[in-house]
Coordinates of C-alpha atoms in Angstrom, one line a residue:
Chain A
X1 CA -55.4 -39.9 24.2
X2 CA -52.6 -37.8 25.1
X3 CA -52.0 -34.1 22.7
X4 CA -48.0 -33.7 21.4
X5 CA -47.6 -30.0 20.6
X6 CA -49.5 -28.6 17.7
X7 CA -48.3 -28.8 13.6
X8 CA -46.9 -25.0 12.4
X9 CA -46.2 -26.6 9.0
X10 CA -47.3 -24.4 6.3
X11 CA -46.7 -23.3 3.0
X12 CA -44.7 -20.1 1.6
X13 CA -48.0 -18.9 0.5
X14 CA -49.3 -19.3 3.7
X15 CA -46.4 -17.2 5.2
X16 CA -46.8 -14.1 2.9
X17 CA -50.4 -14.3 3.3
X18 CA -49.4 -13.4 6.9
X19 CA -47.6 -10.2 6.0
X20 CA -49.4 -6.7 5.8
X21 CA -48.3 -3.7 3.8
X22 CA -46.3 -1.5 6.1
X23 CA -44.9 -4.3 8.6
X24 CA -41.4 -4.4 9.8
X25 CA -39.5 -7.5 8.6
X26 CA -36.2 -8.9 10.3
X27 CA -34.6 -11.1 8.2
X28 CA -32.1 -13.5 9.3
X29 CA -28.7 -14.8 8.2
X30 CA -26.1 -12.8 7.5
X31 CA -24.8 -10.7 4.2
X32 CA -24.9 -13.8 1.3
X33 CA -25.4 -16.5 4.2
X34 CA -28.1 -18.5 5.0
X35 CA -30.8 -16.3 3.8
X36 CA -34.5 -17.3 3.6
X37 CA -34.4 -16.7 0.1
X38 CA -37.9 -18.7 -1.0
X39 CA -39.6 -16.6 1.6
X40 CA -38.2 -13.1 0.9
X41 CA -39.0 -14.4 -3.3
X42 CA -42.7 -15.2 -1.9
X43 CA -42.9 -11.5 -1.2
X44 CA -41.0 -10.0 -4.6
X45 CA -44.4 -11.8 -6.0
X46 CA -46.8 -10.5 -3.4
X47 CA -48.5 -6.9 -4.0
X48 CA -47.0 -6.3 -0.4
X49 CA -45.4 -2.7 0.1
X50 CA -43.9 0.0 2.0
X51 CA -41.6 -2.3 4.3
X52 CA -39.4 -1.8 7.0
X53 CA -36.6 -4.4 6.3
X54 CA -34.2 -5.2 9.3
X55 CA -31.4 -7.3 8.2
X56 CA -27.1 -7.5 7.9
X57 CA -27.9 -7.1 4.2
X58 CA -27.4 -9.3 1.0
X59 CA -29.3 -10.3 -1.9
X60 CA -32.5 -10.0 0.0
X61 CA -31.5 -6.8 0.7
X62 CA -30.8 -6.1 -3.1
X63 CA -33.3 -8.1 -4.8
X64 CA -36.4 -6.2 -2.5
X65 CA -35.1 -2.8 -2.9
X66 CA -35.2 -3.2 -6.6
X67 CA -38.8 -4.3 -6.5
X68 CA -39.6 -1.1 -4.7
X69 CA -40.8 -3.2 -1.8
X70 CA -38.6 -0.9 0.7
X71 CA -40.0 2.1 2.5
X72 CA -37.0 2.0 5.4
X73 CA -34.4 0.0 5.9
X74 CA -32.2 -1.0 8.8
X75 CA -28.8 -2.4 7.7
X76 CA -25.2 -2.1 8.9
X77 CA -24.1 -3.6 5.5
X78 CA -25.5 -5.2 2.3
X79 CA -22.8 -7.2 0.6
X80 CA -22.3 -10.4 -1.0
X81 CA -19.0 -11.5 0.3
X82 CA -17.5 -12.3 -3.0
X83 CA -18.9 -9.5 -5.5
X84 CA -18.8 -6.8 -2.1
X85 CA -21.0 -4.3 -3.5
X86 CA -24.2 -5.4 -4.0
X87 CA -25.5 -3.4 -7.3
X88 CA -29.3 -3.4 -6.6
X89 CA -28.6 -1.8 -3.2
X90 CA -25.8 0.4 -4.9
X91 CA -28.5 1.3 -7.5
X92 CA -31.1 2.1 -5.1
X93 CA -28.5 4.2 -2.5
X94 CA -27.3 6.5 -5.6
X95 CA -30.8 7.0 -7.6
X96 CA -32.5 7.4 -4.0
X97 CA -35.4 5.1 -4.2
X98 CA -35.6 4.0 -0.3
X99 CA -37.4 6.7 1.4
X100 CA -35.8 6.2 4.9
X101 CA -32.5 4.9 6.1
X102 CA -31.4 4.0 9.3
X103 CA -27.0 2.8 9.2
X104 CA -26.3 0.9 12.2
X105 CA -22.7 -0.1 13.4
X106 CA -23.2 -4.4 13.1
X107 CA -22.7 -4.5 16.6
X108 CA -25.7 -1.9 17.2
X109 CA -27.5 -3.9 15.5
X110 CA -27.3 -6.8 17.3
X111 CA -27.4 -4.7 20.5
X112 CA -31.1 -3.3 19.0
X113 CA -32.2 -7.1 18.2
X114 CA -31.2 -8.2 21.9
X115 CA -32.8 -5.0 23.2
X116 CA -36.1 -6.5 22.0
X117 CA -35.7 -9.6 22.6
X118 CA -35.3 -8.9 26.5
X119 CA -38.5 -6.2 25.6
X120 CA -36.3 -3.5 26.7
X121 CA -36.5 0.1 25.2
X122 CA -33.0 0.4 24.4
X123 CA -29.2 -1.3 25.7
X124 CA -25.8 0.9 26.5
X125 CA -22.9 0.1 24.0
X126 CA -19.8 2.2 23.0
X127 CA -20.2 1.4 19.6
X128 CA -21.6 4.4 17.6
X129 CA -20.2 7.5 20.0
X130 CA -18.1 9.7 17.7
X131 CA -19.2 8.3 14.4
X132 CA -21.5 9.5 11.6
X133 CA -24.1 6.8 13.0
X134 CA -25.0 9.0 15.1
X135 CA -24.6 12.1 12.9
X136 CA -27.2 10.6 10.4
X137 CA -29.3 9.3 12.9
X138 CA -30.2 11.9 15.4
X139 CA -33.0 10.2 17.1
X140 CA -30.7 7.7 18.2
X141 CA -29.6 9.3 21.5
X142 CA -27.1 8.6 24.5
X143 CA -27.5 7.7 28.2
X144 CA -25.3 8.6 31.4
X145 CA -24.6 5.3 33.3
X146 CA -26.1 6.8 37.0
X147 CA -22.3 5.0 38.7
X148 CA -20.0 6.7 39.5
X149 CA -17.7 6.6 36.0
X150 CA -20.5 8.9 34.2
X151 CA -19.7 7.7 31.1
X152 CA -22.0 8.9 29.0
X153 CA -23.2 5.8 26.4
X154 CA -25.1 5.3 23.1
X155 CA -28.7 4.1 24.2
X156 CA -29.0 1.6 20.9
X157 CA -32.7 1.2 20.4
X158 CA -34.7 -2.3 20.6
X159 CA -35.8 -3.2 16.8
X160 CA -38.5 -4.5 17.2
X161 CA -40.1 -6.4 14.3
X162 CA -43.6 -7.5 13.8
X163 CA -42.0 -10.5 11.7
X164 CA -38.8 -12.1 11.2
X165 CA -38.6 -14.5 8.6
X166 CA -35.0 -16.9 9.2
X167 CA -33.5 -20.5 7.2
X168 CA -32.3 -23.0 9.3
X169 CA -31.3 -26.8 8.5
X170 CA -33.8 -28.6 10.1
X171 CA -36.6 -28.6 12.0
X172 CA -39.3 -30.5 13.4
X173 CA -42.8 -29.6 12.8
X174 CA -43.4 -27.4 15.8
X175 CA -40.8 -25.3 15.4
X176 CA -37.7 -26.3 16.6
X177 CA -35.0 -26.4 14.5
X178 CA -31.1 -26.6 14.2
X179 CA -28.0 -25.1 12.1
X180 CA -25.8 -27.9 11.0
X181 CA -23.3 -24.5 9.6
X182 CA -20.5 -22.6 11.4
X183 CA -22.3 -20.0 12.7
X184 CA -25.6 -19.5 13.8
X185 CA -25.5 -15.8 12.9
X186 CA -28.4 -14.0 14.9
X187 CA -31.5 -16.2 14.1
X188 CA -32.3 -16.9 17.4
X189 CA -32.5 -13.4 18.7
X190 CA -34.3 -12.4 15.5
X191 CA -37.3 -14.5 16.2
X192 CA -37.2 -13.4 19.9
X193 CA -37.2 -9.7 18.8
X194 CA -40.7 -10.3 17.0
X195 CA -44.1 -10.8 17.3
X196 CA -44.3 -14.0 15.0
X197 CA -41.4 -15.9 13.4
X198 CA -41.7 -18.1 10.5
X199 CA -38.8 -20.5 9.8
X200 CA -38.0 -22.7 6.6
X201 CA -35.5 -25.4 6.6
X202 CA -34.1 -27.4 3.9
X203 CA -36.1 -30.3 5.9
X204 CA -38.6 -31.1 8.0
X205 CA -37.9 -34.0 10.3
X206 CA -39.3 -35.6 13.5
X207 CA -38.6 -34.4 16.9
X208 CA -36.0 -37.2 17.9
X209 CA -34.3 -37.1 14.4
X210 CA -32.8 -33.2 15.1
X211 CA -30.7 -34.9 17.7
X212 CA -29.2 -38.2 16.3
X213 CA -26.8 -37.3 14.9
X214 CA -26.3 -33.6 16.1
X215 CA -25.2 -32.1 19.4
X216 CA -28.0 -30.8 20.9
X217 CA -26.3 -27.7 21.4
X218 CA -27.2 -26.9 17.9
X219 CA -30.8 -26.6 18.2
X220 CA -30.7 -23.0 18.2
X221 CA -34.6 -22.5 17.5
X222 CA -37.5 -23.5 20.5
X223 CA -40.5 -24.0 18.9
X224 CA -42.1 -21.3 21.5
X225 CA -40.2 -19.0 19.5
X226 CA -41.6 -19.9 16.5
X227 CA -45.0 -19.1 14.6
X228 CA -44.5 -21.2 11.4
X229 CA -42.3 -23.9 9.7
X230 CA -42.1 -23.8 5.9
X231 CA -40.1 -27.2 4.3
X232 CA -38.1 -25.2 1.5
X233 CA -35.2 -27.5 0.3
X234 CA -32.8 -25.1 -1.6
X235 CA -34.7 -22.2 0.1
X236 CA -31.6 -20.7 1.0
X237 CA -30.2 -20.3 -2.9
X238 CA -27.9 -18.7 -3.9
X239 CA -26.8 -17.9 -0.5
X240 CA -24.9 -20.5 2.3
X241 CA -26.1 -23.3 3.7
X242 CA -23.4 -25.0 5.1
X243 CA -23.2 -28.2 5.4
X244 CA -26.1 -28.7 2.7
X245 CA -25.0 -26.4 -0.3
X246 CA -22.6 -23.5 -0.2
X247 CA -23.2 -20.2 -2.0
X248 CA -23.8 -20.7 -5.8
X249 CA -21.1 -18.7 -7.0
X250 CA -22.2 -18.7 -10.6
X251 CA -25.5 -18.0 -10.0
X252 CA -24.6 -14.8 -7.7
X253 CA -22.4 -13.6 -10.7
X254 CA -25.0 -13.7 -13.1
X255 CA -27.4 -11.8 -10.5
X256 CA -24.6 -9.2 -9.6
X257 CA -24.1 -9.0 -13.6
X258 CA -27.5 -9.0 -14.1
X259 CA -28.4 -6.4 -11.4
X260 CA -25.3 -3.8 -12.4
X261 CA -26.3 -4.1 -16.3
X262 CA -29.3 -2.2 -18.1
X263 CA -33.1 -2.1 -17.5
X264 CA -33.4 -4.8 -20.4
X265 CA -30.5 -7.1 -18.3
X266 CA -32.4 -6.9 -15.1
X267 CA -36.1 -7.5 -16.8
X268 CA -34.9 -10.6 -18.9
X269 CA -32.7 -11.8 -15.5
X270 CA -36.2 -11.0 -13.6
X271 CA -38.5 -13.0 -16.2
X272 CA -36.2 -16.1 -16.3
X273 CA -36.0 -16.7 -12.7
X274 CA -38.3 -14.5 -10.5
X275 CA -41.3 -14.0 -12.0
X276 CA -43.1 -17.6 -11.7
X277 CA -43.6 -19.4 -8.2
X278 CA -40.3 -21.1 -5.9
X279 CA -41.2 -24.5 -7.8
X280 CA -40.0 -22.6 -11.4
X281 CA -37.5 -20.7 -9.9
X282 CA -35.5 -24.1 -8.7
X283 CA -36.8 -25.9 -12.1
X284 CA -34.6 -22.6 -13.7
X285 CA -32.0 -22.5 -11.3
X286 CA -31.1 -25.9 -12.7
X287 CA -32.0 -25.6 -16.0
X288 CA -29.0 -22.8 -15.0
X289 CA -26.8 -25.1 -13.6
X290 CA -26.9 -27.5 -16.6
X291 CA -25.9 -24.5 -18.9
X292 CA -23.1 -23.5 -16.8
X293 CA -21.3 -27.5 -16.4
Chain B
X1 CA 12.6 -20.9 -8.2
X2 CA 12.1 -18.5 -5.6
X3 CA 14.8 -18.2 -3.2
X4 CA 15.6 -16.0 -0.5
X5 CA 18.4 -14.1 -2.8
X6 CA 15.9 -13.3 -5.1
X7 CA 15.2 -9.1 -4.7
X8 CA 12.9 -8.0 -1.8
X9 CA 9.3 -6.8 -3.1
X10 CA 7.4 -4.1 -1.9
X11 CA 4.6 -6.9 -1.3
X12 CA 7.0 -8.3 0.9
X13 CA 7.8 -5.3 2.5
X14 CA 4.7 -4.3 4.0
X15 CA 3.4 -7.7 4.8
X16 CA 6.7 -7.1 7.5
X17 CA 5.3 -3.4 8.4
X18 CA 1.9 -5.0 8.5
X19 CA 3.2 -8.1 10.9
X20 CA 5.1 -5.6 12.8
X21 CA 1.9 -3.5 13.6
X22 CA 1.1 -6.8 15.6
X23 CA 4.1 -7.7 17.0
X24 CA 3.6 -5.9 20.3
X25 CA -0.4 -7.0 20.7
X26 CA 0.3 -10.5 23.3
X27 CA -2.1 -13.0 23.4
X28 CA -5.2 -11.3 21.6
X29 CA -7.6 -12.0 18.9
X30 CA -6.0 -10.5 15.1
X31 CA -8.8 -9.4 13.0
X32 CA -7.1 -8.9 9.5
X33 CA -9.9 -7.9 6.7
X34 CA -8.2 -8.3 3.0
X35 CA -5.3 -10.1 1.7
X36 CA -1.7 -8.6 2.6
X37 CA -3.6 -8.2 6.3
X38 CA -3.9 -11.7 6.4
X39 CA -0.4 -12.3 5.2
X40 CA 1.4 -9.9 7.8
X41 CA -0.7 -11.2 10.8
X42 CA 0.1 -15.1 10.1
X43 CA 3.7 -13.8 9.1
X44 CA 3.7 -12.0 13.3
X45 CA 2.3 -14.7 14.4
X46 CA 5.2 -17.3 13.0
X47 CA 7.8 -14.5 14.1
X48 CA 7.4 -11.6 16.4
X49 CA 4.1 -12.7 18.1
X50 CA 3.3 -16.7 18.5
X51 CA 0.5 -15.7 21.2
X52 CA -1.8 -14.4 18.5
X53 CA -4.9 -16.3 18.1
X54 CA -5.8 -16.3 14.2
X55 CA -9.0 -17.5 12.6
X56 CA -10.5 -18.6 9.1
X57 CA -12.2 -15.0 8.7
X58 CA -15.3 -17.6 8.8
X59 CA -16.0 -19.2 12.4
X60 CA -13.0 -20.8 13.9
X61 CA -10.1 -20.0 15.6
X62 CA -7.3 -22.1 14.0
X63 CA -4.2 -23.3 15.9
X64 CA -1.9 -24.0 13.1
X65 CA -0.8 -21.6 10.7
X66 CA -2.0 -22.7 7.3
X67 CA -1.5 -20.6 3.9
X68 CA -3.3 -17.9 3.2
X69 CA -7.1 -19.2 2.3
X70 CA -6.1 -23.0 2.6
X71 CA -8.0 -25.0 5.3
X72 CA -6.8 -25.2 9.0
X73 CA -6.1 -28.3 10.4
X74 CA -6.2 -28.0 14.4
X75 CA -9.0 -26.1 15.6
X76 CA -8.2 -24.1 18.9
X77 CA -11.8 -22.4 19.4
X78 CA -15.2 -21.3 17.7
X79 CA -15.7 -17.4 17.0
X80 CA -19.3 -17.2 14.7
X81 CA -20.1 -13.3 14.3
X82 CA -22.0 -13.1 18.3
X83 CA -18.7 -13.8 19.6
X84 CA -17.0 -11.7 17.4
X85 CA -18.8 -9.0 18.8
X86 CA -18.5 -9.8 22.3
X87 CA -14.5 -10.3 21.6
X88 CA -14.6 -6.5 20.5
X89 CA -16.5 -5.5 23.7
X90 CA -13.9 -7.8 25.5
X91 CA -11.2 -5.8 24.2
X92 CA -8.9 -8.3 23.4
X93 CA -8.9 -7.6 19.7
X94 CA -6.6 -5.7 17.1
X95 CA -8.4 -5.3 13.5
X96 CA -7.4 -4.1 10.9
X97 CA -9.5 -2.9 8.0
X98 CA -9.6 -1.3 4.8
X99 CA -10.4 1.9 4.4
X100 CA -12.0 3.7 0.6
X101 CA -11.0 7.0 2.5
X102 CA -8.7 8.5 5.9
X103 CA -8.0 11.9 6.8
X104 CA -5.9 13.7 8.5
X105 CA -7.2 12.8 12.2
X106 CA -7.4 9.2 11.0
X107 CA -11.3 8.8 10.8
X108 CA -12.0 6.3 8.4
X109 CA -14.8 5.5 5.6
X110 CA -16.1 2.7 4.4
X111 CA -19.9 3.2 4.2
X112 CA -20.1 5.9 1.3
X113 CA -18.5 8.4 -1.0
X114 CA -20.6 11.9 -1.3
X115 CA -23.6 12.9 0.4
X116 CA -24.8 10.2 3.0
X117 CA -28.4 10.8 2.3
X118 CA -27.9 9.8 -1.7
X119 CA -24.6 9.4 -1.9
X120 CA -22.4 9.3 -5.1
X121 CA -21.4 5.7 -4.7
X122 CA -22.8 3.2 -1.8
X123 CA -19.8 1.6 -0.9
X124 CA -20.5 -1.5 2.2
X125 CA -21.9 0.2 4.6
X126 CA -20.5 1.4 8.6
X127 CA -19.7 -2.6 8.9
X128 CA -18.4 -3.0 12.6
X129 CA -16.5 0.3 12.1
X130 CA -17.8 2.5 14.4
X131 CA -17.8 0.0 17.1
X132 CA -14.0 -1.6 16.9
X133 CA -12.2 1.7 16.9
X134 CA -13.9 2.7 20.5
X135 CA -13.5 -0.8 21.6
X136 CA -10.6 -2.6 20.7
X137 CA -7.2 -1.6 18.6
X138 CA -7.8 -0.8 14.9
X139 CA -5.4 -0.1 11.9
X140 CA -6.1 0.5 8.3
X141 CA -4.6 -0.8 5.3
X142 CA -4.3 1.1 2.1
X143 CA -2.7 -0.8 -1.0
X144 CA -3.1 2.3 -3.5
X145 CA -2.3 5.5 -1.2
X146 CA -3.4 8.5 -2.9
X147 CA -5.1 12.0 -2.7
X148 CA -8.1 9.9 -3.2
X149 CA -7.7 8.0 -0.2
X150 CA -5.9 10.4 1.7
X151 CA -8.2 12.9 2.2
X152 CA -8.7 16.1 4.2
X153 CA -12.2 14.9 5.7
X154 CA -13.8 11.6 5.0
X155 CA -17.6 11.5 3.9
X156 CA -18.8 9.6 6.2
X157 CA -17.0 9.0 9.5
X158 CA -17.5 4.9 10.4
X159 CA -14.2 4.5 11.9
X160 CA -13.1 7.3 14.7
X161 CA -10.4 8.9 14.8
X162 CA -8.9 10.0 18.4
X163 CA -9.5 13.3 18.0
X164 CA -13.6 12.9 17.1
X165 CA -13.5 10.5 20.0
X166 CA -12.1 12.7 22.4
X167 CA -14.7 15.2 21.4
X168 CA -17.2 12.7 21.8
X169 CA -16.0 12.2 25.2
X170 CA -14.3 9.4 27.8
X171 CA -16.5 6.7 27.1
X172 CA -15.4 7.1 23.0
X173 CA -12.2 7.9 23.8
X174 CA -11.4 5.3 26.9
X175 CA -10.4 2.4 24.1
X176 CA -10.0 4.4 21.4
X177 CA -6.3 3.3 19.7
X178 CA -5.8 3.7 16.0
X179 CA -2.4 2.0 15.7
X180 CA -1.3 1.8 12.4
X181 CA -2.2 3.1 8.8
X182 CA 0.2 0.3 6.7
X183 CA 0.3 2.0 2.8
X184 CA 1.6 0.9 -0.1
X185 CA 4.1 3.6 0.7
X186 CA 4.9 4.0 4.4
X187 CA 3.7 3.1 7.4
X188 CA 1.7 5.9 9.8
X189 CA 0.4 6.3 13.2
X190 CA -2.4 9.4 14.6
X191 CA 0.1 10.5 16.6
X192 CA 0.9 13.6 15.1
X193 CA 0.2 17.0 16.4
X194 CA -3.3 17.2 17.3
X195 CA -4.2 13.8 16.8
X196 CA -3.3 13.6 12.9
X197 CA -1.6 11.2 11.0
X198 CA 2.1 11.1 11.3
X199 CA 4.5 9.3 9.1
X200 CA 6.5 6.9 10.6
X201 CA 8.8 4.7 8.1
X202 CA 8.7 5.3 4.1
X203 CA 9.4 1.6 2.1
X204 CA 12.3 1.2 0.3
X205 CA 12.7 3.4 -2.9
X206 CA 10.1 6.0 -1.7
X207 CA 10.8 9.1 -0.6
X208 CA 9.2 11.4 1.9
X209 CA 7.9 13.9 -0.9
X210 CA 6.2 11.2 -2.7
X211 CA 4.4 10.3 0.2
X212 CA 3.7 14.0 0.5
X213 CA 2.6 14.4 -2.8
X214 CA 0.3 11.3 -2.7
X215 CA -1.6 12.5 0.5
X216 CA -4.4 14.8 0.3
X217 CA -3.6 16.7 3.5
X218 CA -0.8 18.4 5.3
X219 CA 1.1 14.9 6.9
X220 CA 3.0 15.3 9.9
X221 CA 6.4 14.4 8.7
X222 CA 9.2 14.2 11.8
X223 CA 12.5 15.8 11.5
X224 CA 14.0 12.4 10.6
X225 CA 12.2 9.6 8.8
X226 CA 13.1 6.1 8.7
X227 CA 12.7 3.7 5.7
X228 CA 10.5 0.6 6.6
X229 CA 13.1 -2.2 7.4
X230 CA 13.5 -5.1 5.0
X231 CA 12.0 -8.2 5.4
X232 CA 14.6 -10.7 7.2
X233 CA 15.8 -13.9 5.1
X234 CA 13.6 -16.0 7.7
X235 CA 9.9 -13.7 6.8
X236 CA 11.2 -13.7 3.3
X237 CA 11.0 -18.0 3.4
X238 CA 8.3 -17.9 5.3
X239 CA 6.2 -15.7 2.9
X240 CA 7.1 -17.4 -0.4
X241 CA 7.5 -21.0 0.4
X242 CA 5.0 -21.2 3.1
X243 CA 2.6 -18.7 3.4
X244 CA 1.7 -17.4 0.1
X245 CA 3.5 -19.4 -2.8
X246 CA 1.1 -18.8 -5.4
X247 CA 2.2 -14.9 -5.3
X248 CA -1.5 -13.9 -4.5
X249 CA 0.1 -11.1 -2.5
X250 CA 0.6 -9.3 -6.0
X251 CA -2.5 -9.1 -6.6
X252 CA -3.0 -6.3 -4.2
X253 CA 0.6 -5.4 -4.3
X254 CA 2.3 -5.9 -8.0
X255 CA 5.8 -5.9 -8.8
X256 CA 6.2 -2.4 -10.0
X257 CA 4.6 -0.9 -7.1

């Protein structure tokens, strides 16, 4: 009898019970796009704390800083596209509730993820020289190339992440898996930049089904990258997910109202939809939806 | 209906100063962030500049011209955020951004207002900032100038100015090329003495000591300012009837200035 590759299906349980107090978390996507939103709700429910969270910021972003899960974060943005502020973020910036903060230029950024990806203590980039990157971040220091132009570069360091946590499409149940989007936005280099990697998809689907009706170009995910596969259909709400659902606009404006309001706002916006598990938060999302048509 | 009789707005006025900051750029990728950007770089690329290559502001380069947010029709290329960044280290690129605060040396801020470390408002965040004004051309657009904008020093520095990047030295300042600051008022370069922002054109009805007034530092004003040129009969079509015939440009820009 001949062995295929082993099964890394699991649950979103499963993936939080993975996580350890203190770990740094990359989280993929990009600002309100293609999020792994049922994951990063998993941990708003765990007792998990003192993060580092690594991500081009959005709701996640938002949504674990007002849980005080966030000991350091390391973001070149948090926005949500359409309301360009995020208030939680906002909220915790002005009353000073993340203990550390490390402001990258979004090129940096992907510099650092690429740095340890390729297990390299840091690559040279222009981006940063002359700018209050480097002001605020001191530690972050500069290298002379050794040719002959001198120049003297900003040494972006690897991020490495013990985790990184991404949404795709589909995948198989090893681990590889495919955008159907625009834009791939950084997942790849994400997982390659940590330890383990746990990706859910809107669906789980055999091997020869990610390519029959998709260029294989798009399979952006190896399964050696990966560490877990979570089936999470609307696990991307309310963010993108081109071609499956785009951002729920509605939704997003009643968080972003919800989130800028007062204590009471945030509690009752917190006990309708965040409190229970990822099967009552997509019962209420469309109990929400109903309301709203 | 609108016709091209109808009076000249200042909306239409600085989506002309804005497609004129591009007129000169050949065949490179335009990066405009916000509204009238979009407007004046699809208005330079119908005019002054066909070579441009344009994009959705989502993942493809698009080789028509549509309206301002309606969908492309021919695709000429893909450009997702990695590429983005490698266009910017390619150099091929002119952006131009908004900016919640410039100063005098043309440093921009988007990231915060106040103290960094808890500031009084979080605004974005450095975005790609600090990296497109040492890599590739950059200009600023500002549709409200005032003292508030126009300030002395910015917070937080996440574009660079040429001065700041000539003090942080040839590799900063190699690329370095703030082009443009387009204003609701005038139109300014950093070429002023000592790097500082310079005005270059005022728009029609302004004059040079409102624009003095409004800014929150000494401008470098030339012996003989120019007012920013009218729209031509041609953009003025092009802008209503094709570009941007619901008026959105208003929004940023209304009637009465």
């Amino acid at each position: 009898m001949t062995k295929g590759p082993r099964d890394k299906q699991i649950s979103i349980d499963d993936v939080v019970g993975e996580l350890k107090d203190g770990m740094t978390i990359g989280i993929g996507g990009w600002g309100p796009r293609r999020k792994p939103m049922a994951l990063v709700r998993a941990i708003l429910r765990s007792d998990l704390k003192d993060l580092t969270i690594v991500s081009w910021g959005g709701a996640d972003v938002g949504l674990l800083a007002r849980a005080g899960k966030i000991r350091k974060l390391v973001y070149a943005f948090v926005s949500l596209d359409s309301v360009p502020l995020e208030p939680n973020f906002q909220k915790a910036r002005q009353e000073g509730t993340i203990p550390e903060l490390v402001e990258l230029d979004e090129g940096m950024f992907q510099t650092g993820l690429r740095a340890a990806a390729q297990r390299l203590p840091f690559l040279p980039m222009r981006a940063g020289l002359g700018s209050d990157v480097l002001v605020n971040q001191p530690w972050i220091k500069t290298v002379t190339s050794p040719y002959a132009d001198g120049e003297e570069l900003v040494a972006v360091p690897a991020l490495h992440l013990d985790v990184a946590l991404v949404h795709l499409n589909r995948a198989d149940q090893h681990g590889n898996a495919t955008y159907l989007g625009p834009d791939p936005f950084f997942d790849d280099l994400f997982c390659m930049a940590a330890d383990r990697a746990y990706v859910s998809v809107e669906q789980v689907v055999d091997t020869a089904g990610l390519t029959v009706d998709t260029p294989v170009q798009r399979l952006l995910l190896s399964r050696m990258m990966v560490s877990g596969v979570v089936e999470a259909p609307n696990g991307a709400h309310f963010t993108t997910c081109t071609p499956d659902y785009e951002r729920d606009e509605k939704f997003q404006r009643a968080y972003a109202a919800a989130a800028s309001g007062s204590d009471e706002d945030w509690a009752a916006f917190s006990a309708r939809f965040l409190e229970g598990d990822e099967a009552s938060y997509q019962a209420a999302v469309a109990a929400f939806k109903e309301e709203q048509a | 209906m609108s016709s091209a009789t109808e009076t000249v707005t200042l909306a239409d006025v600085c989506a002309a100063a804005i497609a004129d900051s591009f007129k000169d750029d050949g065949e490179i990728f335009a990066s405009p962030m916000g509204l009238l950007p979009m407007l004046g770089v699809r208005l330079a690329k119908l005019t002054s500049n066909p070579d441009l290559v344009i994009s959705d502001g989502e993942s493809l380069f698009l080789a028509g011209v549509p309206p301002l947010f309606a969908k492309g029709d021919v695709v000429e290329g893909w450009i997702p955020f990695r590429k983005v960044f490698d266009v910017v280290a390619y150099g091929k690129r002119h952006v131009m951004m908004g900016a919640t605060q410039v100063d005098k040396h043309g440093n921009q801020n988007i990231s915060a207002i106040g103290d960094w470390a808890q500031p009084k408002r979080q605004l974005l965040g450095s975005r790609g900032a600090p990296g497109n004004t040492v890599n590739n051309r950059t200009s600023y657009w500002v549709p409200k100038h005032s003292g508030r904008v126009f300030v002395e020093r910015v917070d937080i520095v996440s574009g660079v100015g040429p001065k700041l990047a000539k003090e942080a030295g040839p590799a900063a300042a190699r690329y370095n090329d703030i082009h443009r600051i387009v204003s609701n008022l005038g139109v300014f370069d950093v070429k002023g003495a000592d790097d500082s922002v310079r005005l270059l054109s005022v728009h029609p009805g302004v004059t040079v000591d409102e624009v003095r007034e409004a800014t929150g530092f000494e401008l470098d004003v030339p012996a003989d300012v120019p007012t920013t040129r009218e729209p031509t009969t041609e953009e003025l079509v092009l802008i209503r009837e094709m570009l941007d015939p619901k008026g959105l440009r208003f929004k940023e820009v209304p009637h009465d200035g």
